[in-house]
Structure formats: C-alpha cells, structure tokens
Amino acid sequence: MRVFLIFTVVAVGTYLVRVSGIALLSNPEKLSPRVRRALGLVAPTAMGAIIVNSLFLDEDGWREFGAWHLGAAVAIAVALWKRSSGWAMSLGAAAFALLLLAGM
Amino acid sequence: MKLVPAIVPDGEPGSDTGANSHATGVGCSCQTGPVTPHRPDSDSADRGSGAATGGPVLGISRLQWADAWAGLKAIAPLMPGSAAFGLAFGALVPVAGINPWTGLYASVSVVAGASQISVVESVRAGAPAVIAVVTALIINARFALYSAALGPVFSAFPRRWKLGLAHIMTDQAAVVALQHADRYPDPVRRRWFVLGGALPFVTVWIVGTLVGVVAGPIIPDSWQIGFIVPLMFVAVMVPTLRRSEDVVALGITAVVVVASRGLPYGLNVMVGIISGIVAGTAWAEWADARRRARGMPPESLADAAEHEAEGGL
C-alpha cells in the first residue's frame, strides 16, 4: 500500500509538471534562461546518477569489479563510436552475457 | 534544428475563430502542408483532403486515421527502446518485492521510466516515502521543458485534448510532436498525429512492463537482470552527450554520488543530481556569456527541449 501511494503521489506530481506548460504557457520564451538551462540538465544528471549508483555502489558499499563495469565500458565505447542507442544496448548486453558465461 | 511552432489563436477546435485564423495563416509560420477552409468541426468531419475517401471509421474520419498512422510511423523507430525499458522496469518490480499490480499501475499512472526506477531503488534502500517522491519528481522536472515547448504546438487544441495528451507526453513523443508540428498547421490533424505517436508508444511501454513483471520471477538470479538499468541509461544518454555543460554536469554528478555514498536512504542520488544541475547551469551561463561576447546567439527553448528529449526516458 505504501509503494502504491508513493507511485500515486509521483504520478500526480508528474502530471502537474507535464500539463503546466501545455495548459498555461502560451509563450515558452517567458521561461528564464537559467530555468531553461537547469531543466535541460535534468536528464543527463538523473541518468548519470542512476548509472553511477548502480554500477559502482552496492547495498553494502563498493560493487566488486567485474562484468558490470566491463559490460558498461563496452556499451559506453560503442555509444561514443556509433552514436546509436541500439548498437550500445545490443553490444553492451552481448558483452555482459559473454562475461557472465566466462565466469566473471 | 530550430523549430518555429505554429501559433494558432486559442479557441475550441472547430470554432470559427480557431479554424478561420488557421485557414488564413494568421500567426502560423509554417506554410507547408494542407491548409483547408473551415467547416463545422468534429473529428469525424472530412477535412477536405483527397486523402480522405470513404466514410468515417468508428466515428473518426479517414484523414484523422491517416494522421494518427503518420504519428505512429514517426515514433516507431523508438518503440523497441520503450519495450525494452518497460521490460527492465517490470523485471525489477518483483526483485524489489513490490506487488506486480503496483508495478503495472506505476507504468500506467506515472509513465516515466527513470523516475519509476528511482522509486524502486528508494524502496529497496528503505528510504522514507518523501525522499522517494522528491527524488522521482526532481527527475521528472525535465517534463516542464517539453511542456513549455509544446504549449504553442497544442494551443489550438481543446482543453480535454490538452489534458489527455499531457499524460502521455513522454520524452520521445514530445520530440516527435515538436519536430512535426510545422507539417500539420491544421490543429485537428495535428492533434491526431500527436495522439497517433504518443498513445501506441505508451501502450508499448505498458505491455513491456507487463511482460517484465510476468517474466521477472522466472529469470534466474545468475542472469543479473539488474544490469539492464545502467545499460539502458548508458545507451540512451551517452550518444546525446555533445554539449560541454552536459559533460560538466555529468562529471560533477558522478563525483558527488560516489562521494556522498554514506548518506542514508539513497539520498546520494538526489544530492548528485542537484549538484550536477547547479554546476552544469553555472557552466552553461559562463559558456553563454562567452558565446554572446563572440556575437553568437544563445540556444532557443525548442533546441533545448529537443536536445533534452534525445536522451529522455
């Protein structure tokens, strides 16, 4: 029940954010440049925080070096090289599977 | 790409004000696409194109079906990502000990994967509800940027359409709507195009979650399915890293998340995000000042929203 309520509050809050500009803002250039900049950085920082948190930290401290780090390194290299989410995802997953099969 | 969204005076669709002003091109910067004279409007009305032959289907004109189909085709290349991410979220739900129905409910009601995963992680870390909510809402604050950019694009839509479409405006749907707005100066056709892209995309996301919830318990622990979370975010974010402020913000976020790992309830994630945003904004303002000094224009809101949507989830 607690998790259900958390998701409900997040859903309501997210909807209010989503509808704010659509319903109220006829001239988006009213948004101050600083706010615009800050909002533009939410996605990379949020994703970066989740990546670093799950890749390097475990429940009890540092995650032991292994398939997670190497698999992610492959995905990052492919993403930078190909500039393609599909390639990064596919080759990162393949590398991770091979590393697990290799016993890492 | 700089978008100049069509500005159509507000009014209920089909009202003389909205459609006539559109037909005369008032306030509309986009001259491509069909411009049809106004007729009393309903979505079942044939809006005067040769593409619409035959009668309405399910009370909706064939032209509107064609517009919705065009929206679906525009967003289709992004759908595998939505399915995979929905699958990943769904698979995490049973792992975190969350009721499968609650996980499915989250995908229907929140419709924002990164924040949903952050809630799951907060729950796993035993964080108080308020921290789980605030962290998720900070992540979803990015939707304010899309919403602001979409305001003029949706301005001629009826209120019920605005309120409905707002719920299914994912990052990807928002950018598709922004990119194609100029091709649909007619607000009725435009809203069907937007719906045709956004609704199937969300449907795929929900179905992906359902499959993940069902398959999650079957997947052996040795597969370490949790790896899909960083993998998905790497795949989505890294290809979009081009601006210096993104790299600065990301670097600061990474350092702060690790340095503050001792904080309780997974608060290091929220602290890292805020630190990165503050640092990146300061860097961007400094870079902007340099651009202005060189006589170069600062980035527009539409550019910022599109860039944001490239890496959004």
Coordinates of N, CA, C and O in Angstrom, one line a residue, chain B residues 62-165:
Chain B
R62 N -11.4 9.3 -42.1 CA -10.2 8.5 -42.5 C -9.0 9.4 -42.5 O -7.9 8.9 -42.4
L63 N -9.1 10.7 -42.7 CA -8.0 11.5 -42.7 C -7.3 11.6 -41.4 O -6.1 11.5 -41.2
Q64 N -8.2 11.6 -40.3 CA -7.6 11.6 -39.0 C -6.9 10.3 -38.7 O -5.9 10.2 -38.0
W65 N -7.5 9.2 -39.2 CA -6.8 7.9 -39.0 C -5.5 7.9 -39.7 O -4.5 7.4 -39.2
A66 N -5.4 8.5 -40.9 CA -4.2 8.6 -41.6 C -3.1 9.5 -40.9 O -1.9 9.1 -40.8
D67 N -3.6 10.5 -40.2 CA -2.7 11.4 -39.5 C -2.2 10.6 -38.3 O -1.0 10.7 -37.9
A68 N -3.1 9.9 -37.6 CA -2.6 9.1 -36.5 C -1.6 8.0 -36.9 O -0.6 7.8 -36.2
W69 N -1.8 7.4 -38.1 CA -0.9 6.4 -38.6 C 0.4 7.1 -38.9 O 1.5 6.5 -38.6
A70 N 0.4 8.3 -39.4 CA 1.7 9.0 -39.6 C 2.4 9.2 -38.3 O 3.7 9.1 -38.3
G71 N 1.7 9.6 -37.3 CA 2.3 9.7 -36.0 C 2.9 8.4 -35.5 O 4.1 8.4 -35.0
L72 N 2.2 7.3 -35.7 CA 2.8 6.0 -35.3 C 4.0 5.7 -36.1 O 5.0 5.2 -35.5
K73 N 4.0 6.0 -37.4 CA 5.2 5.7 -38.2 C 6.4 6.6 -37.7 O 7.6 6.1 -37.7
A74 N 6.1 7.8 -37.3 CA 7.2 8.7 -36.9 C 7.9 8.2 -35.6 O 9.1 8.4 -35.5
I75 N 7.1 7.6 -34.8 CA 7.7 7.2 -33.5 C 8.1 5.8 -33.4 O 8.8 5.3 -32.5
A76 N 7.8 5.0 -34.5 CA 8.0 3.6 -34.5 C 9.5 3.2 -34.2 O 9.7 2.3 -33.5
P77 N 10.5 3.9 -34.8 CA 11.8 3.5 -34.6 C 12.3 3.6 -33.1 O 13.2 2.9 -32.7
L78 N 11.5 4.4 -32.3 CA 11.9 4.5 -30.9 C 11.2 3.5 -30.0 O 11.5 3.4 -28.8
M79 N 10.3 2.7 -30.6 CA 9.5 1.8 -29.8 C 10.2 0.6 -29.2 O 9.9 0.2 -28.1
P80 N 11.2 0.0 -29.9 CA 11.9 -1.1 -29.2 C 12.6 -0.6 -27.9 O 12.6 -1.4 -27.0
G81 N 13.1 0.6 -27.9 CA 13.6 1.1 -26.6 C 12.6 1.2 -25.5 O 12.9 0.8 -24.4
S82 N 11.4 1.6 -25.9 CA 10.3 1.7 -24.9 C 10.0 0.3 -24.4 O 9.8 0.1 -23.2
A83 N 9.9 -0.6 -25.3 CA 9.6 -2.0 -24.9 C 10.6 -2.6 -24.0 O 10.3 -3.2 -22.9
A84 N 11.9 -2.4 -24.4 CA 13.0 -2.9 -23.6 C 13.0 -2.3 -22.2 O 13.3 -3.0 -21.2
F85 N 12.8 -1.0 -22.2 CA 12.9 -0.3 -20.9 C 11.7 -0.7 -20.0 O 11.9 -0.9 -18.8
G86 N 10.5 -0.8 -20.6 CA 9.4 -1.3 -19.8 C 9.6 -2.7 -19.3 O 9.3 -3.0 -18.1
L87 N 10.3 -3.5 -20.1 CA 10.6 -4.9 -19.7 C 11.6 -4.8 -18.5 O 11.4 -5.6 -17.5
A88 N 12.6 -4.0 -18.6 CA 13.5 -3.8 -17.5 C 12.9 -3.4 -16.2 O 13.1 -3.9 -15.1
F89 N 12.0 -2.4 -16.3 CA 11.3 -1.9 -15.1 C 10.5 -3.0 -14.5 O 10.5 -3.3 -13.3
G90 N 9.7 -3.7 -15.4 CA 8.8 -4.7 -14.9 C 9.6 -5.8 -14.2 O 9.1 -6.4 -13.2
A91 N 10.8 -6.2 -14.8 CA 11.5 -7.3 -14.2 C 12.1 -6.9 -12.8 O 12.3 -7.7 -12.0
L92 N 12.3 -5.6 -12.6 CA 12.8 -5.1 -11.3 C 11.7 -5.1 -10.2 O 12.1 -5.2 -9.0
V93 N 10.5 -5.0 -10.6 CA 9.4 -4.9 -9.6 C 9.4 -6.1 -8.7 O 9.4 -5.9 -7.5
P94 N 9.3 -7.4 -9.2 CA 9.3 -8.5 -8.2 C 10.6 -8.6 -7.4 O 10.6 -9.0 -6.3
V95 N 11.7 -8.2 -8.1 CA 13.0 -8.3 -7.4 C 13.0 -7.4 -6.2 O 13.6 -7.7 -5.1
A96 N 12.3 -6.2 -6.3 CA 12.3 -5.3 -5.2 C 11.2 -5.7 -4.2 O 11.0 -4.9 -3.2
G97 N 10.5 -6.7 -4.4 CA 9.4 -7.2 -3.5 C 8.2 -6.3 -3.6 O 7.4 -6.2 -2.7
I98 N 8.0 -5.7 -4.8 CA 6.8 -4.8 -5.0 C 5.7 -5.6 -5.6 O 6.0 -6.5 -6.5
N99 N 4.5 -5.4 -5.2 CA 3.4 -6.1 -5.8 C 3.3 -5.9 -7.3 O 3.4 -4.8 -7.8
P100 N 3.2 -7.0 -8.1 CA 3.2 -6.8 -9.6 C 2.1 -5.8 -10.1 O 2.4 -5.0 -11.0
W101 N 1.0 -5.8 -9.5 CA -0.1 -4.9 -9.9 C 0.3 -3.4 -9.6 O 0.0 -2.5 -10.4
T102 N 1.0 -3.2 -8.5 CA 1.5 -1.9 -8.2 C 2.5 -1.4 -9.3 O 2.5 -0.3 -9.7
G103 N 3.4 -2.4 -9.7 CA 4.4 -2.0 -10.7 C 3.7 -1.7 -12.0 O 4.1 -0.7 -12.7
L104 N 2.7 -2.4 -12.4 CA 1.9 -2.1 -13.6 C 1.2 -0.8 -13.5 O 1.2 0.0 -14.4
Y105 N 0.6 -0.6 -12.3 CA -0.1 0.7 -12.0 C 0.9 1.9 -12.2 O 0.5 2.9 -12.8
A106 N 2.1 1.7 -11.8 CA 3.1 2.8 -11.9 C 3.3 3.1 -13.4 O 3.4 4.3 -13.7
S107 N 3.4 2.1 -14.2 CA 3.7 2.4 -15.6 C 2.5 3.0 -16.3 O 2.7 3.8 -17.3
V108 N 1.3 2.8 -15.8 CA 0.1 3.4 -16.4 C 0.0 4.8 -15.9 O -0.4 5.7 -16.6
S109 N 0.3 5.0 -14.6 CA 0.0 6.3 -14.0 C 1.1 7.3 -14.1 O 0.9 8.5 -14.3
V110 N 2.3 6.8 -13.9 CA 3.5 7.8 -13.9 C 4.0 8.0 -15.4 O 4.3 9.1 -15.8
V111 N 4.1 6.9 -16.1 CA 4.6 6.9 -17.5 C 6.0 7.6 -17.6 O 6.1 8.5 -18.5
A112 N 6.9 7.3 -16.8 CA 8.2 7.9 -16.8 C 9.2 6.9 -16.2 O 9.3 6.9 -14.9
G113 N 9.9 6.2 -17.0 CA 10.7 5.1 -16.5 C 11.8 5.4 -15.5 O 12.0 4.7 -14.5
A114 N 12.6 6.4 -15.8 CA 13.7 6.7 -14.9 C 13.2 7.0 -13.5 O 13.8 6.5 -12.5
S115 N 12.1 7.8 -13.4 CA 11.6 8.1 -12.0 C 11.0 6.9 -11.4 O 11.1 6.7 -10.2
Q116 N 10.4 6.0 -12.2 CA 9.8 4.8 -11.6 C 10.9 3.9 -11.0 O 10.8 3.3 -10.0
I117 N 12.0 3.8 -11.8 CA 13.2 3.0 -11.3 C 13.7 3.7 -10.0 O 14.1 3.0 -9.1
S118 N 13.8 5.0 -10.0 CA 14.3 5.6 -8.8 C 13.4 5.3 -7.6 O 13.9 5.2 -6.5
V119 N 12.1 5.2 -7.8 CA 11.2 4.9 -6.7 C 11.5 3.5 -6.2 O 11.6 3.2 -5.0
V120 N 11.7 2.6 -7.1 CA 12.0 1.2 -6.8 C 13.3 1.1 -6.0 O 13.4 0.4 -5.0
E121 N 14.3 1.9 -6.5 CA 15.6 1.9 -5.7 C 15.5 2.5 -4.4 O 16.1 2.0 -3.4
S122 N 14.7 3.5 -4.2 CA 14.4 4.1 -2.9 C 13.8 3.2 -2.0 O 14.1 3.1 -0.8
V123 N 12.8 2.4 -2.5 CA 12.1 1.4 -1.7 C 13.0 0.4 -1.2 O 13.0 0.0 -0.1
R124 N 13.9 -0.1 -2.2 CA 14.9 -1.1 -1.8 C 15.8 -0.6 -0.7 O 16.3 -1.4 0.1
A125 N 16.1 0.7 -0.8 CA 17.1 1.3 0.2 C 16.4 1.6 1.5 O 17.0 2.0 2.4
G126 N 15.1 1.3 1.6 CA 14.3 1.6 2.8 C 14.2 3.1 3.1 O 14.0 3.5 4.2
A127 N 14.2 3.9 2.0 CA 14.0 5.4 2.2 C 12.6 5.7 2.6 O 11.7 5.1 2.2
P128 N 12.5 6.8 3.4 CA 11.1 7.3 3.7 C 10.4 7.7 2.4 O 11.1 8.1 1.4
A129 N 9.1 7.7 2.4 CA 8.3 7.9 1.2 C 8.6 9.3 0.6 O 8.7 9.5 -0.6
V130 N 8.8 10.3 1.5 CA 9.0 11.7 1.0 C 10.3 11.7 0.1 O 10.3 12.5 -0.9
I131 N 11.3 11.0 0.5 CA 12.5 11.0 -0.3 C 12.3 10.3 -1.6 O 12.8 10.8 -2.7
A132 N 11.6 9.2 -1.6 CA 11.3 8.6 -2.9 C 10.5 9.5 -3.8 O 10.8 9.6 -5.0
V133 N 9.6 10.2 -3.2 CA 8.7 11.1 -4.1 C 9.5 12.3 -4.6 O 9.5 12.6 -5.8
V134 N 10.3 12.9 -3.7 CA 11.0 14.1 -4.1 C 12.1 13.7 -5.2 O 12.2 14.4 -6.2
T135 N 12.8 12.6 -5.0 CA 13.8 12.2 -6.0 C 13.1 12.0 -7.3 O 13.6 12.4 -8.4
A136 N 12.0 11.3 -7.3 CA 11.3 11.0 -8.6 C 10.8 12.3 -9.3 O 10.9 12.4 -10.5
L137 N 10.3 13.2 -8.5 CA 9.8 14.4 -9.1 C 11.0 15.3 -9.6 O 10.8 16.1 -10.6
I138 N 12.1 15.3 -8.9 CA 13.3 16.0 -9.5 C 13.6 15.5 -10.9 O 13.8 16.2 -11.8
I139 N 13.6 14.1 -11.0 CA 13.9 13.5 -12.3 C 12.9 13.9 -13.3 O 13.2 14.2 -14.5
N140 N 11.7 14.0 -12.9 CA 10.6 14.3 -13.8 C 10.4 15.8 -14.1 O 9.6 16.2 -14.9
A141 N 11.2 16.6 -13.4 CA 11.1 18.1 -13.6 C 11.4 18.4 -15.1 O 11.0 19.4 -15.6
R142 N 12.2 17.5 -15.7 CA 12.5 17.8 -17.1 C 11.3 17.9 -18.0 O 11.4 18.6 -19.1
F143 N 10.2 17.3 -17.6 CA 9.0 17.4 -18.5 C 8.5 18.9 -18.5 O 7.7 19.2 -19.5
A144 N 8.9 19.7 -17.6 CA 8.5 21.1 -17.6 C 9.0 21.8 -18.9 O 8.4 22.6 -19.5
L145 N 10.2 21.3 -19.3 CA 10.8 21.9 -20.5 C 10.0 21.5 -21.8 O 9.7 22.3 -22.6
Y146 N 9.7 20.2 -21.9 CA 8.9 19.8 -23.0 C 7.5 20.5 -23.0 O 7.0 20.9 -24.0
S147 N 7.0 20.6 -21.8 CA 5.6 21.2 -21.7 C 5.6 22.6 -22.2 O 4.7 23.0 -22.9
A148 N 6.7 23.3 -21.8 CA 6.8 24.7 -22.2 C 6.9 24.8 -23.7 O 6.3 25.7 -24.4
A149 N 7.7 23.9 -24.3 CA 7.9 24.0 -25.7 C 6.7 23.6 -26.5 O 6.4 24.0 -27.6
L150 N 5.9 22.7 -25.9 CA 4.7 22.2 -26.5 C 3.5 23.1 -26.4 O 2.5 23.0 -27.1
G151 N 3.6 24.1 -25.5 CA 2.5 25.0 -25.2 C 1.9 25.6 -26.5 O 0.7 25.5 -26.8
P152 N 2.8 26.2 -27.3 CA 2.2 26.8 -28.6 C 1.8 25.7 -29.6 O 0.9 26.0 -30.4
V153 N 2.4 24.6 -29.6 CA 2.0 23.5 -30.5 C 0.6 23.0 -30.2 O -0.2 22.7 -31.1
F154 N 0.3 23.0 -29.0 CA -1.1 22.5 -28.5 C -2.1 23.6 -28.3 O -3.2 23.3 -27.9
S155 N -1.7 24.8 -28.6 CA -2.5 25.9 -28.1 C -3.9 25.9 -28.7 O -4.9 26.4 -28.1
A156 N -4.1 25.4 -29.9 CA -5.4 25.4 -30.5 C -6.2 24.1 -30.3 O -7.3 23.9 -30.8
F157 N -5.7 23.2 -29.5 CA -6.4 22.0 -29.1 C -7.4 22.3 -28.1 O -7.3 23.2 -27.2
P158 N -8.5 21.5 -28.1 CA -9.5 21.7 -27.0 C -8.9 21.3 -25.7 O -7.9 20.5 -25.6
R159 N -9.5 21.8 -24.6 CA -8.9 21.6 -23.3 C -8.8 20.1 -23.0 O -7.8 19.6 -22.4
R160 N -9.8 19.3 -23.3 CA -9.8 17.9 -23.0 C -8.7 17.2 -23.7 O -8.1 16.2 -23.2
W161 N -8.3 17.6 -24.9 CA -7.2 17.0 -25.6 C -5.9 17.4 -24.9 O -5.0 16.6 -24.8
K162 N -5.8 18.7 -24.5 CA -4.6 19.1 -23.9 C -4.3 18.3 -22.6 O -3.2 17.8 -22.3
L163 N -5.4 18.2 -21.8 CA -5.3 17.5 -20.6 C -5.0 16.0 -20.8 O -4.2 15.4 -20.0
G164 N -5.6 15.4 -21.8 CA -5.3 14.0 -22.1 C -3.9 13.7 -22.6 O -3.2 12.8 -22.2
L165 N -3.5 14.5 -23.6 CA -2.2 14.4 -24.2 C -1.1 14.6 -23.3 O 0.0 14.0 -23.4

